[in-house]
Amino acid sequence: DTKGPKCYGGTYTVTLIPGDGIGQETATSVKSVFKAAKVPVEFEQFDLSGFTSESDNLMQEALSSLRRNKVGLKGILYTPIRKGHSSFNVAMRKELDIYASVAHCKNVEGIDARHKDVDFVIIRENTEGEYSGLEHQSFPGVVESLKIITQSKTERIARYAFDYALRNNRKKVTIVHKANIMKLADGLFLNTCRAVAKEYPTIQYNDMIVDNTAMQLVSKPHQFDVMVMPNLYGSIVSNIGAGLIGGPGIVPGANYGREFAIFEPGSRHVAKDIQGRNTANPSSLILSSVMMLRHLQLNEHADQIERAVNKTLSVDGVKTPDLGGNSSTTDFTKAVIRNL
């Protein structure tokens, strides 16, 4: 099958983009764990940075590597706040049409969090909404920013969410919106999701306004199972989710298109402030790589690595500073390898 991920002689080739900030350190951790677990994956590594627009060649090489391999693992790229610089993240999602972002917020044993037994999945539309990048200054001091919502792309993300619920034995999908104010744009999102829901009679669904969703997540997160929403709300809600279970260091994430899949930490923090200190928590990238292994149907390797991470955190109590411990990235990686 030419469509699927590239596999030669039982080994998969995967594009690796470590990213900015703690990217190199966490990517090194994943490579060590994969080597120790004898995972049949070879990485094609591209040291892209969000800071450089000059590295357009590198950017094009990385994109064509993703096109070839169909599967990528990446850290977070810094997005500069300046005009005329489009983020590689957005370019990648648009060019490869990687339209669904999935972040799984679930308590990890051994990590203190506000609530126990939290387990929900955030599915966000990745290609439109406020992030369509269409902004202009119509008059000095007046900026118009276009938020794009289309029926076809909303249908696609809604189907993805309900299919996800079916495939993963989830019971309910919550549609998150602001249709009370943005009656046309979010109204279209909400009505389209409701129409798709009718095609899935076995899955319950409800809808919730985004500001109420933020409050409900913090006070009663157990009511959520699968959540589907446009891009901006997804960005905010997945960070609330990370805060609920112990921070961005342990939330894995994935981005899927029809042909491509890219795995990256679920709440997108560059963590430039701790770069190079060997204190970063590699769990979110390791757990994202576990999602990647499941996508490649290397389930035994995936289970083995996931168990090792859980044991390191819960039984051994090896924790990096973000989780209140004082272990280094290297200590943590070595502990995971011991637990394989």
Short mmCIF file of C-alpha atoms in Angstrom, two decimals:
data_model
loop_
_atom_site.label_atom_id
_atom_site.label_comp_id
_atom_site.label_asym_id
_atom_site.label_seq_id
_atom_site.Cartn_x
_atom_site.Cartn_y
_atom_site.Cartn_z
CA ASP A 1 0.00 0.00 0.00
CA THR A 2 1.77 3.17 -1.19
CA LYS A 3 -0.58 5.29 0.92
CA GLY A 4 0.49 3.91 4.27
CA PRO A 5 3.60 4.70 6.33
CA LYS A 6 6.92 3.71 4.73
CA CYS A 7 8.17 0.36 5.97
CA TYR A 8 11.22 -1.46 4.57
CA GLY A 9 12.33 -4.81 5.89
CA GLY A 10 10.15 -4.35 8.96
CA THR A 11 11.60 -0.94 9.82
CA TYR A 12 9.56 2.25 9.61
CA THR A 13 11.07 5.59 8.65
CA VAL A 14 9.68 8.52 10.61
CA THR A 15 10.39 12.24 10.22
CA LEU A 16 11.70 13.75 13.47
CA ILE A 17 11.58 17.50 14.10
CA PRO A 18 12.87 18.08 17.66
CA GLY A 19 11.67 21.71 17.73
CA ASP A 20 12.77 24.70 19.78
CA GLY A 21 13.28 25.09 23.51
CA ILE A 22 13.53 21.71 25.18
CA GLY A 23 12.99 19.92 21.85
CA GLN A 24 16.51 18.56 21.38
CA GLU A 25 16.66 17.24 24.95
CA THR A 26 13.30 15.48 24.84
CA ALA A 27 13.97 14.10 21.34
CA THR A 28 17.28 12.65 22.56
CA SER A 29 15.36 10.99 25.36
CA VAL A 30 12.90 9.39 22.92
CA LYS A 31 15.76 8.18 20.69
CA SER A 32 17.50 6.54 23.69
CA VAL A 33 14.29 4.83 24.82
CA PHE A 34 13.54 3.59 21.28
CA LYS A 35 17.05 2.21 20.96
CA ALA A 36 16.84 0.41 24.30
CA ALA A 37 13.42 -1.02 23.47
CA LYS A 38 14.69 -2.11 20.01
CA VAL A 39 11.85 -0.26 18.28
CA PRO A 40 11.98 -0.84 14.49
CA VAL A 41 11.89 2.86 13.66
CA GLU A 42 14.54 4.96 11.95
CA PHE A 43 14.35 8.73 12.29
CA GLU A 44 15.04 11.28 9.56
CA GLN A 45 15.89 14.30 11.68
CA PHE A 46 15.39 17.95 10.70
CA ASP A 47 16.60 20.61 13.12
CA LEU A 48 14.07 23.23 12.13
CA SER A 49 13.47 26.26 14.28
CA GLY A 50 10.51 28.58 14.39
CA PHE A 51 12.93 31.52 14.60
CA THR A 52 14.46 31.11 11.15
CA SER A 53 12.55 32.01 8.04
CA GLU A 54 15.82 31.64 6.10
CA SER A 55 15.70 27.90 6.61
CA ASP A 56 12.99 27.65 3.99
CA ASN A 57 15.03 24.96 2.25
CA LEU A 58 15.10 22.98 5.46
CA MET A 59 11.38 23.60 5.85
CA GLN A 60 10.69 22.27 2.35
CA GLU A 61 12.96 19.27 3.00
CA ALA A 62 11.12 18.51 6.23
CA LEU A 63 7.75 18.77 4.47
CA SER A 64 8.84 16.49 1.65
CA SER A 65 10.21 14.01 4.21
CA LEU A 66 6.78 14.02 5.90
CA ARG A 67 5.14 13.52 2.51
CA ARG A 68 7.37 10.50 1.90
CA ASN A 69 7.18 8.94 5.35
CA LYS A 70 3.55 9.83 6.14
CA VAL A 71 4.42 9.85 9.86
CA GLY A 72 6.27 12.42 11.95
CA LEU A 73 7.26 13.04 15.56
CA LYS A 74 7.88 16.64 16.51
CA GLY A 75 8.55 18.89 19.43
CA ILE A 76 7.12 22.39 19.60
CA LEU A 77 8.34 25.12 17.28
CA TYR A 78 8.46 28.68 18.53
CA THR A 79 6.12 30.99 16.61
CA PRO A 80 7.61 34.51 16.49
CA ILE A 81 5.17 37.35 17.10
CA ARG A 82 6.10 39.38 14.08
CA LYS A 83 4.55 40.24 10.76
CA GLY A 84 5.10 38.21 7.65
CA HIS A 85 6.33 35.14 9.47
CA SER A 86 3.97 32.25 9.08
CA SER A 87 4.50 29.47 11.57
CA PHE A 88 5.80 26.13 10.30
CA ASN A 89 3.13 24.48 12.45
CA VAL A 90 0.34 26.23 10.59
CA ALA A 91 2.04 25.71 7.20
CA MET A 92 2.46 22.01 7.93
CA ARG A 93 -1.15 21.54 8.96
CA LYS A 94 -2.41 23.43 5.93
CA GLU A 95 -0.05 21.98 3.31
CA LEU A 96 -0.50 18.39 4.42
CA ASP A 97 -4.12 18.98 5.44
CA ILE A 98 -3.58 17.58 8.91
CA TYR A 99 -6.98 18.62 10.11
CA ALA A 100 -7.58 16.84 13.43
CA SER A 101 -5.61 17.47 16.59
CA VAL A 102 -6.11 15.01 19.43
CA ALA A 103 -4.93 15.61 23.01
CA HIS A 104 -5.61 13.03 25.69
CA CYS A 105 -5.99 14.39 29.23
CA LYS A 106 -5.76 11.51 31.68
CA ASN A 107 -4.36 11.31 35.18
CA VAL A 108 -0.97 9.63 35.38
CA GLU A 109 -0.45 7.42 38.41
CA GLY A 110 1.86 8.92 40.98
CA ILE A 111 1.31 12.51 39.93
CA ASP A 112 -0.66 14.72 42.26
CA ALA A 113 -3.44 16.57 40.51
CA ARG A 114 -6.54 18.56 41.45
CA HIS A 115 -8.88 15.76 40.42
CA LYS A 116 -8.59 11.98 40.25
CA ASP A 117 -9.92 9.78 37.42
CA VAL A 118 -9.86 12.50 34.79
CA ASP A 119 -9.93 10.96 31.32
CA PHE A 120 -11.12 12.98 28.35
CA VAL A 121 -10.02 13.62 24.79
CA ILE A 122 -9.91 17.04 23.10
CA ILE A 123 -10.37 17.01 19.34
CA ARG A 124 -9.71 20.36 17.70
CA GLU A 125 -10.07 21.46 14.09
CA ASN A 126 -6.58 22.32 12.92
CA THR A 127 -6.91 24.20 9.62
CA GLU A 128 -9.38 27.06 9.96
CA GLY A 129 -11.25 29.18 12.54
CA GLU A 130 -9.33 32.17 13.91
CA TYR A 131 -6.09 30.58 12.75
CA SER A 132 -6.84 31.01 9.05
CA GLY A 133 -4.21 33.76 9.17
CA LEU A 134 -6.30 36.26 7.22
CA GLU A 135 -5.68 39.59 8.90
CA HIS A 136 -5.30 43.08 7.50
CA GLN A 137 -5.26 46.65 8.69
CA SER A 138 -8.19 48.33 6.96
CA PHE A 139 -7.24 51.73 8.37
CA PRO A 140 -4.36 52.74 10.68
CA GLY A 141 -5.31 51.50 14.13
CA VAL A 142 -8.05 49.20 12.82
CA VAL A 143 -7.34 45.54 12.21
CA GLU A 144 -9.79 43.10 10.67
CA SER A 145 -9.18 39.44 11.33
CA LEU A 146 -11.24 36.85 9.48
CA LYS A 147 -12.41 33.75 11.27
CA ILE A 148 -13.31 31.10 8.72
CA ILE A 149 -15.74 28.28 9.48
CA THR A 150 -16.83 26.02 6.64
CA GLN A 151 -19.49 23.36 6.65
CA SER A 152 -17.26 20.80 4.91
CA LYS A 153 -14.36 21.11 7.34
CA THR A 154 -16.67 21.16 10.34
CA GLU A 155 -18.41 18.02 9.08
CA ARG A 156 -15.05 16.37 8.69
CA ILE A 157 -13.88 17.16 12.24
CA ALA A 158 -17.28 16.22 13.71
CA ARG A 159 -17.18 12.84 11.93
CA TYR A 160 -13.65 12.36 13.16
CA ALA A 161 -14.78 12.99 16.76
CA PHE A 162 -17.78 10.66 16.61
CA ASP A 163 -15.73 7.96 14.84
CA TYR A 164 -13.08 8.34 17.52
CA ALA A 165 -15.74 7.86 20.20
CA LEU A 166 -17.02 4.71 18.48
CA ARG A 167 -13.57 3.21 17.93
CA ASN A 168 -12.42 3.89 21.48
CA ASN A 169 -15.59 2.85 23.33
CA ARG A 170 -16.30 6.37 24.45
CA LYS A 171 -19.88 7.26 25.34
CA LYS A 172 -20.32 10.96 24.71
CA VAL A 173 -19.20 13.86 22.53
CA THR A 174 -19.42 17.47 23.76
CA ILE A 175 -19.52 20.18 21.07
CA VAL A 176 -17.80 23.36 22.32
CA HIS A 177 -18.79 26.66 20.71
CA LYS A 178 -19.72 30.34 21.16
CA ALA A 179 -22.81 30.35 18.96
CA ASN A 180 -24.70 32.63 21.35
CA ILE A 181 -22.46 35.50 20.19
CA MET A 182 -20.99 34.39 16.87
CA LYS A 183 -24.33 33.32 15.57
CA LEU A 184 -23.24 32.66 11.99
CA ALA A 185 -19.73 31.23 12.35
CA ASP A 186 -20.11 29.21 15.54
CA GLY A 187 -23.75 28.68 14.66
CA LEU A 188 -22.62 26.87 11.54
CA PHE A 189 -20.10 24.85 13.57
CA LEU A 190 -22.72 23.85 16.14
CA ASN A 191 -25.48 22.99 13.67
CA THR A 192 -23.14 20.99 11.46
CA CYS A 193 -21.86 18.98 14.45
CA ARG A 194 -25.44 18.35 15.59
CA ALA A 195 -26.37 17.08 12.12
CA VAL A 196 -23.39 14.68 12.13
CA ALA A 197 -24.35 13.51 15.64
CA LYS A 198 -27.63 12.19 14.23
CA GLU A 199 -25.63 9.68 12.17
CA TYR A 200 -24.25 8.15 15.40
CA PRO A 201 -27.31 7.11 17.40
CA THR A 202 -25.27 5.07 19.90
CA ILE A 203 -23.12 8.03 20.99
CA GLN A 204 -24.63 10.64 23.31
CA TYR A 205 -23.86 14.25 22.55
CA ASN A 206 -24.36 17.64 24.12
CA ASP A 207 -23.06 21.14 23.48
CA MET A 208 -21.56 23.73 25.75
CA ILE A 209 -20.54 27.37 25.42
CA VAL A 210 -16.76 27.72 25.62
CA ASP A 211 -16.57 29.98 28.71
CA ASN A 212 -18.86 27.66 30.67
CA THR A 213 -16.72 24.75 29.41
CA ALA A 214 -13.65 26.34 31.02
CA MET A 215 -15.45 26.57 34.36
CA GLN A 216 -16.91 23.07 34.13
CA LEU A 217 -13.49 21.59 33.30
CA VAL A 218 -12.00 23.06 36.43
CA SER A 219 -14.92 22.19 38.73
CA LYS A 220 -16.34 18.92 37.30
CA PRO A 221 -14.01 17.46 34.67
CA HIS A 222 -15.54 13.98 34.95
CA GLN A 223 -18.54 14.98 32.87
CA PHE A 224 -16.34 15.16 29.75
CA ASP A 225 -15.47 12.25 27.51
CA VAL A 226 -14.72 13.36 23.94
CA MET A 227 -14.80 17.09 23.16
CA VAL A 228 -14.84 18.63 19.68
CA MET A 229 -14.19 22.30 18.93
CA PRO A 230 -12.70 24.86 16.55
CA ASN A 231 -9.00 25.71 16.63
CA LEU A 232 -8.71 28.60 19.09
CA TYR A 233 -10.96 27.04 21.74
CA GLY A 234 -8.99 23.82 21.37
CA SER A 235 -5.77 25.67 22.04
CA ILE A 236 -7.14 27.12 25.29
CA VAL A 237 -9.05 24.06 26.48
CA SER A 238 -6.11 21.69 25.98
CA ASN A 239 -4.03 23.91 28.25
CA ILE A 240 -6.73 23.77 30.93
CA GLY A 241 -6.67 19.99 30.48
CA ALA A 242 -2.90 19.93 30.98
CA GLY A 243 -3.23 22.02 34.14
CA LEU A 244 -5.81 19.59 35.52
CA ILE A 245 -3.59 16.53 35.34
CA GLY A 246 -0.21 17.97 36.26
CA GLY A 247 1.12 20.25 33.54
CA PRO A 248 2.17 20.16 29.89
CA GLY A 249 5.01 17.73 30.59
CA ILE A 250 2.71 14.70 30.56
CA VAL A 251 0.06 15.38 27.90
CA PRO A 252 0.63 13.50 24.64
CA GLY A 253 -0.94 14.65 21.41
CA ALA A 254 -1.41 13.72 17.78
CA ASN A 255 -2.45 15.41 14.55
CA TYR A 256 -4.12 13.41 11.83
CA GLY A 257 -4.98 14.01 8.20
CA ARG A 258 -6.30 11.54 5.66
CA GLU A 259 -2.79 10.53 4.65
CA PHE A 260 -0.48 11.91 7.32
CA ALA A 261 -0.06 11.68 11.06
CA ILE A 262 2.17 13.89 13.17
CA PHE A 263 2.65 13.30 16.88
CA GLU A 264 3.62 16.12 19.24
CA PRO A 265 3.04 17.11 22.88
CA GLY A 266 -0.66 17.82 23.42
CA SER A 267 -0.36 21.23 25.03
CA ARG A 268 2.02 23.17 22.88
CA HIS A 269 4.68 24.74 25.11
CA VAL A 270 8.18 25.52 23.81
CA ALA A 271 9.56 25.83 27.38
CA LYS A 272 12.39 28.08 26.23
CA ASP A 273 12.98 29.17 29.83
CA ILE A 274 14.41 25.76 30.82
CA GLN A 275 16.23 25.00 27.57
CA GLY A 276 19.64 23.36 27.94
CA ARG A 277 19.30 22.73 31.68
CA ASN A 278 18.58 19.01 31.44
CA THR A 279 15.48 19.50 33.58
CA ALA A 280 12.77 19.07 30.94
CA ASN A 281 10.17 16.36 31.37
CA PRO A 282 10.34 14.11 28.29
CA SER A 283 7.11 12.26 29.20
CA SER A 284 4.80 14.14 26.83
CA LEU A 285 7.08 13.49 23.83
CA ILE A 286 7.66 9.85 24.89
CA LEU A 287 3.89 9.33 25.33
CA SER A 288 3.28 11.03 21.98
CA SER A 289 5.74 8.55 20.47
CA VAL A 290 3.71 5.77 22.11
CA MET A 291 0.64 7.07 20.24
CA MET A 292 2.79 7.03 17.10
CA LEU A 293 3.79 3.39 17.67
CA ARG A 294 0.13 2.44 18.03
CA HIS A 295 -0.56 4.25 14.76
CA LEU A 296 2.18 2.12 13.17
CA GLN A 297 0.57 -0.93 14.84
CA LEU A 298 3.70 -1.60 16.86
CA ASN A 299 1.44 -2.22 19.85
CA GLU A 300 3.80 -4.35 21.93
CA HIS A 301 6.52 -1.72 21.83
CA ALA A 302 3.94 0.96 22.62
CA ASP A 303 2.62 -0.91 25.68
CA GLN A 304 6.13 -1.68 26.88
CA ILE A 305 7.24 1.97 26.75
CA GLU A 306 4.00 3.30 28.25
CA ARG A 307 4.25 0.86 31.18
CA ALA A 308 7.87 1.90 31.72
CA VAL A 309 6.92 5.61 31.85
CA ASN A 310 4.05 4.93 34.25
CA LYS A 311 6.25 2.82 36.50
CA THR A 312 8.99 5.47 36.51
CA LEU A 313 6.50 8.10 37.65
CA SER A 314 4.34 6.07 40.03
CA VAL A 315 6.44 3.28 41.56
CA ASP A 316 9.93 4.77 41.34
CA GLY A 317 8.73 8.34 41.88
CA VAL A 318 11.36 9.70 39.51
CA LYS A 319 10.10 13.19 38.77
CA THR A 320 11.49 16.20 36.92
CA PRO A 321 11.12 19.69 38.49
CA ASP A 322 7.81 20.45 36.72
CA LEU A 323 6.25 17.60 38.73
CA GLY A 324 7.85 18.71 41.99
CA GLY A 325 10.88 16.40 41.83
CA ASN A 326 14.55 17.09 41.19
CA SER A 327 15.50 14.44 38.65
CA SER A 328 17.18 15.51 35.42
CA THR A 329 15.96 14.64 31.93
CA THR A 330 18.80 12.11 31.74
CA ASP A 331 17.89 10.49 35.10
CA PHE A 332 14.31 10.18 33.99
CA THR A 333 15.29 8.64 30.64
CA LYS A 334 17.59 6.14 32.32
CA ALA A 335 14.84 5.17 34.77
CA VAL A 336 12.40 4.57 31.88
CA ILE A 337 15.02 2.40 30.15
CA ARG A 338 15.55 0.39 33.38
CA ASN A 339 11.79 -0.19 33.54
CA LEU A 340 11.54 -1.52 29.99
#
